[in-house]
Amino acid sequence: MAEQENMTLIVFSGDLDKALAAFNLANSGASMGMKVDMFFTFWGLSVIEKGGLEKGKKSPMQYMMGLMNRGGADRRKLSKMNMGGMGTHTMKGLMKRFHMLSLADSIALAKEQGVRFLACTTSMAIMGLEEKDFIDAVDEYVGAATYLSLATEAKVNLFI
Amino acid sequence: MQVDKTLDCIGLYCPMPIVKTAQAINSLEPGQVLEVLADDPGIKSDMPAWAGKTGNEFLGFEEESGEIKVWVRKGGG
């Protein structure tokens, strides 16, 4: 067996298409025996949010931001051709027809394959998000130094 | 060639054939051969790449009217 290889992905975007690309790579890497760490930051946090409406510790401004950009894998939209949701709906239909995994299924598969999910605590603070706002699949709540220490040990480091 | 297990990935696209191959190979003994049926042409490049990284042996493929048969021998024997 070849030596253990590592990959890290920074998931910065909360767009459906970009998140799908990130999870396709994570799932492929895990299937190739790689240790994969995904660092979710800024809009990327929405991919692993539960997407509830609790106010929590959010300020009124943060709460409004959260309402305008509801979290949750199933609420992600295409970065292009969303067309008020029509484009995203069409893309989801096409993916189903071609037996492709939904974003939520891709997340579940990644977890099953041992991919680690890290959430950026600084972005969480800006958005007023707490640990309880995230899906159980999140392994750790960390900062940039943790990401960088993983990235320096990895041959493949991607920013999506 | 003696095939010990066949995995049907017809209609599945990247990364599923590779994900399913990685799962299926676990149930084989070293030296046994897994046959994968696929119709995503990416498999012709992806399977040797996967095998090279996971210590398994890519044995080749055959293509007939869009259906691709790929063979991999489990390594570690």
Short mmCIF file of C-alpha atoms in Angstrom, two decimals:
data_model
loop_
_atom_site.label_atom_id
_atom_site.label_comp_id
_atom_site.label_asym_id
_atom_site.label_seq_id
_atom_site.Cartn_x
_atom_site.Cartn_y
_atom_site.Cartn_z
CA MET A 1 0.00 0.00 0.00
CA ALA A 2 1.25 3.44 -0.89
CA GLU A 3 2.11 5.91 1.86
CA GLN A 4 -0.82 7.76 3.45
CA GLU A 5 -1.57 10.93 1.49
CA ASN A 6 -3.54 13.90 2.73
CA MET A 7 -5.86 16.42 1.10
CA THR A 8 -7.47 19.54 2.50
CA LEU A 9 -10.28 21.60 1.04
CA ILE A 10 -11.32 25.08 2.10
CA VAL A 11 -15.03 25.37 1.41
CA PHE A 12 -15.50 29.14 1.26
CA SER A 13 -18.50 29.19 -1.05
CA GLY A 14 -22.04 28.32 -0.05
CA ASP A 15 -23.09 27.80 -3.67
CA LEU A 16 -24.61 24.43 -4.54
CA ASP A 17 -22.43 23.78 -7.59
CA LYS A 18 -19.19 24.64 -5.79
CA ALA A 19 -20.11 22.59 -2.73
CA LEU A 20 -20.90 19.61 -4.97
CA ALA A 21 -17.49 19.93 -6.63
CA ALA A 22 -15.82 20.06 -3.21
CA PHE A 23 -17.63 16.94 -1.98
CA ASN A 24 -16.97 15.02 -5.22
CA LEU A 25 -13.26 15.58 -4.69
CA ALA A 26 -13.45 14.77 -0.98
CA ASN A 27 -15.32 11.54 -1.67
CA SER A 28 -12.94 10.54 -4.46
CA GLY A 29 -9.93 11.27 -2.27
CA ALA A 30 -11.32 9.25 0.62
CA SER A 31 -11.98 6.35 -1.78
CA MET A 32 -8.36 6.57 -2.88
CA GLY A 33 -7.25 6.07 0.70
CA MET A 34 -6.45 9.72 1.36
CA LYS A 35 -7.06 11.46 4.69
CA VAL A 36 -9.36 14.34 3.82
CA ASP A 37 -10.05 17.45 5.92
CA MET A 38 -12.67 20.00 4.84
CA PHE A 39 -12.43 23.46 6.41
CA PHE A 40 -15.73 25.34 6.13
CA THR A 41 -15.46 29.09 6.34
CA PHE A 42 -17.52 32.19 5.54
CA TRP A 43 -20.42 31.33 3.19
CA GLY A 44 -19.23 27.73 3.17
CA LEU A 45 -20.54 27.36 6.73
CA SER A 46 -24.08 27.38 5.34
CA VAL A 47 -23.39 23.98 3.74
CA ILE A 48 -23.03 22.32 7.15
CA GLU A 49 -25.58 24.41 9.05
CA LYS A 50 -28.79 22.79 10.22
CA GLY A 51 -30.63 25.83 8.87
CA GLY A 52 -32.95 26.45 11.79
CA LEU A 53 -34.56 29.78 12.59
CA GLU A 54 -33.56 30.07 16.26
CA LYS A 55 -32.31 33.50 17.16
CA GLY A 56 -29.68 32.08 19.54
CA LYS A 57 -27.02 34.64 20.41
CA LYS A 58 -27.42 36.54 17.15
CA SER A 59 -27.71 40.33 17.17
CA PRO A 60 -30.69 41.71 15.22
CA MET A 61 -28.35 42.39 12.29
CA GLN A 62 -26.89 38.86 12.39
CA TYR A 63 -30.37 37.39 12.63
CA MET A 64 -31.44 39.33 9.54
CA MET A 65 -28.35 38.14 7.66
CA GLY A 66 -29.21 34.58 8.63
CA LEU A 67 -32.75 35.00 7.34
CA MET A 68 -31.52 36.32 4.00
CA ASN A 69 -29.08 33.44 3.64
CA ARG A 70 -30.71 30.46 5.36
CA GLY A 71 -28.27 27.66 6.10
CA GLY A 72 -28.69 24.01 5.19
CA ALA A 73 -27.47 21.76 2.39
CA ASP A 74 -30.90 21.55 0.79
CA ARG A 75 -31.16 25.35 0.51
CA ARG A 76 -27.97 25.90 -1.49
CA LYS A 77 -28.40 27.57 -4.88
CA LEU A 78 -26.42 27.47 -8.10
CA SER A 79 -23.78 30.19 -8.49
CA LYS A 80 -25.09 30.79 -12.00
CA MET A 81 -28.49 30.44 -13.63
CA ASN A 82 -30.38 30.22 -10.35
CA MET A 83 -33.17 32.26 -11.98
CA GLY A 84 -35.16 32.73 -8.80
CA GLY A 85 -34.75 29.06 -7.93
CA MET A 86 -35.89 27.66 -11.29
CA GLY A 87 -32.36 26.90 -12.48
CA THR A 88 -31.43 25.20 -9.22
CA HIS A 89 -34.63 23.16 -9.33
CA THR A 90 -33.87 22.06 -12.90
CA MET A 91 -30.30 21.12 -12.00
CA LYS A 92 -31.50 19.04 -9.04
CA GLY A 93 -33.93 17.28 -11.37
CA LEU A 94 -31.18 16.52 -13.88
CA MET A 95 -28.89 15.21 -11.15
CA LYS A 96 -31.61 12.87 -9.95
CA ARG A 97 -32.26 11.63 -13.48
CA PHE A 98 -28.57 10.83 -13.87
CA HIS A 99 -28.43 9.07 -10.49
CA MET A 100 -26.08 11.66 -9.01
CA LEU A 101 -25.96 12.21 -5.28
CA SER A 102 -27.68 15.25 -3.81
CA LEU A 103 -25.51 17.57 -1.72
CA ALA A 104 -27.00 16.13 1.48
CA ASP A 105 -26.23 12.57 0.29
CA SER A 106 -22.68 13.62 -0.66
CA ILE A 107 -22.18 15.00 2.84
CA ALA A 108 -23.44 11.75 4.38
CA LEU A 109 -21.16 9.69 2.11
CA ALA A 110 -18.15 11.83 3.01
CA LYS A 111 -18.85 11.30 6.69
CA GLU A 112 -19.26 7.55 6.14
CA GLN A 113 -15.86 7.54 4.42
CA GLY A 114 -14.16 9.27 7.34
CA VAL A 115 -13.79 12.76 5.85
CA ARG A 116 -13.31 15.29 8.68
CA PHE A 117 -15.35 18.48 8.85
CA LEU A 118 -13.84 21.56 10.49
CA ALA A 119 -15.82 24.77 11.02
CA CYS A 120 -14.15 28.19 11.19
CA THR A 121 -14.87 29.82 14.55
CA THR A 122 -14.13 33.35 13.32
CA SER A 123 -16.76 33.13 10.59
CA MET A 124 -19.14 31.65 13.15
CA ALA A 125 -18.63 34.70 15.38
CA ILE A 126 -19.27 37.16 12.53
CA MET A 127 -22.50 35.38 11.67
CA GLY A 128 -23.58 34.75 15.24
CA LEU A 129 -23.53 30.98 14.79
CA GLU A 130 -22.98 28.50 17.61
CA GLU A 131 -21.94 24.84 17.61
CA LYS A 132 -25.57 23.78 18.08
CA ASP A 133 -26.42 25.45 14.74
CA PHE A 134 -24.36 22.83 12.87
CA ILE A 135 -25.01 19.26 11.79
CA ASP A 136 -23.59 16.54 14.06
CA ALA A 137 -21.10 15.59 11.35
CA VAL A 138 -18.82 18.51 12.27
CA ASP A 139 -15.72 17.15 14.00
CA GLU A 140 -14.05 20.30 15.27
CA TYR A 141 -14.44 24.06 15.63
CA VAL A 142 -11.08 25.61 14.81
CA GLY A 143 -9.09 28.52 13.45
CA ALA A 144 -6.73 29.17 10.56
CA ALA A 145 -3.64 27.80 12.32
CA THR A 146 -5.28 24.38 12.60
CA TYR A 147 -6.13 24.46 8.92
CA LEU A 148 -2.61 25.53 7.97
CA SER A 149 -0.96 22.84 10.07
CA LEU A 150 -3.09 20.27 8.19
CA ALA A 151 -2.39 21.91 4.82
CA THR A 152 1.38 21.80 5.27
CA GLU A 153 1.09 18.02 5.71
CA ALA A 154 -1.05 17.61 2.58
CA LYS A 155 -0.12 17.39 -1.08
CA VAL A 156 -3.51 18.54 -2.33
CA ASN A 157 -4.93 21.77 -0.89
CA LEU A 158 -7.90 23.34 -2.63
CA PHE A 159 -9.90 26.52 -2.08
CA ILE A 160 -13.44 26.32 -3.36
CA MET B 1 -9.95 -14.16 -16.81
CA GLN B 2 -11.52 -15.45 -13.64
CA VAL B 3 -13.73 -12.81 -12.09
CA ASP B 4 -14.49 -13.16 -8.39
CA LYS B 5 -17.00 -10.36 -8.10
CA THR B 6 -18.86 -8.07 -10.49
CA LEU B 7 -19.90 -4.52 -9.62
CA ASP B 8 -22.57 -2.86 -11.74
CA CYS B 9 -21.99 0.89 -12.05
CA ILE B 10 -24.00 1.41 -15.24
CA GLY B 11 -25.68 4.81 -15.11
CA LEU B 12 -23.41 6.13 -12.35
CA TYR B 13 -21.06 9.06 -12.75
CA CYS B 14 -17.89 10.21 -11.04
CA PRO B 15 -17.15 9.76 -8.18
CA MET B 16 -19.60 6.90 -7.57
CA PRO B 17 -17.90 4.12 -9.62
CA ILE B 18 -14.67 4.76 -7.70
CA VAL B 19 -16.43 5.05 -4.33
CA LYS B 20 -18.27 1.77 -4.97
CA THR B 21 -15.11 0.07 -6.23
CA ALA B 22 -13.29 1.06 -3.05
CA GLN B 23 -16.13 -0.43 -1.00
CA ALA B 24 -16.43 -3.60 -3.10
CA ILE B 25 -12.72 -4.43 -3.05
CA ASN B 26 -12.92 -4.72 0.76
CA SER B 27 -14.95 -7.90 0.45
CA LEU B 28 -12.31 -9.61 -1.71
CA GLU B 29 -9.15 -11.52 -0.76
CA PRO B 30 -5.74 -10.38 -2.06
CA GLY B 31 -5.25 -11.70 -5.61
CA GLN B 32 -8.97 -11.87 -6.40
CA VAL B 33 -10.36 -9.96 -9.37
CA LEU B 34 -13.14 -7.37 -9.33
CA GLU B 35 -14.98 -6.62 -12.56
CA VAL B 36 -16.64 -3.21 -12.82
CA LEU B 37 -19.30 -2.46 -15.44
CA ALA B 38 -19.63 1.22 -16.26
CA ASP B 39 -20.73 3.63 -18.95
CA ASP B 40 -19.05 6.82 -17.73
CA PRO B 41 -15.93 6.97 -19.95
CA GLY B 42 -14.01 8.68 -17.13
CA ILE B 43 -13.60 5.24 -15.59
CA LYS B 44 -10.95 4.32 -18.19
CA SER B 45 -8.59 6.86 -16.67
CA ASP B 46 -9.94 6.93 -13.13
CA MET B 47 -9.62 3.21 -12.42
CA PRO B 48 -5.87 2.94 -13.16
CA ALA B 49 -5.37 6.18 -11.16
CA TRP B 50 -7.34 4.75 -8.23
CA ALA B 51 -5.55 1.39 -8.38
CA GLY B 52 -2.12 3.08 -8.48
CA LYS B 53 -2.90 5.02 -5.31
CA THR B 54 -4.46 2.18 -3.36
CA GLY B 55 -2.03 -0.67 -3.98
CA ASN B 56 -4.36 -2.60 -6.28
CA GLU B 57 -3.57 -3.72 -9.83
CA PHE B 58 -5.40 -2.37 -12.86
CA LEU B 59 -5.73 -5.22 -15.35
CA GLY B 60 -7.26 -3.36 -18.29
CA PHE B 61 -10.64 -2.67 -19.84
CA GLU B 62 -12.84 -3.58 -22.76
CA GLU B 63 -15.38 -1.31 -24.39
CA GLU B 64 -18.32 -2.38 -26.45
CA SER B 65 -21.07 -0.07 -27.67
CA GLY B 66 -20.64 2.35 -24.78
CA GLU B 67 -20.43 -0.29 -22.06
CA ILE B 68 -17.06 -0.52 -20.39
CA LYS B 69 -15.78 -3.52 -18.46
CA VAL B 70 -12.84 -2.84 -16.15
CA TRP B 71 -10.81 -5.36 -14.17
CA VAL B 72 -8.84 -4.80 -10.97
CA ARG B 73 -6.87 -7.32 -8.95
CA LYS B 74 -6.83 -6.77 -5.21
CA GLY B 75 -3.31 -6.10 -3.95
CA GLY B 76 -1.63 -6.99 -0.69
CA GLY B 77 -1.21 -10.71 -1.47
#
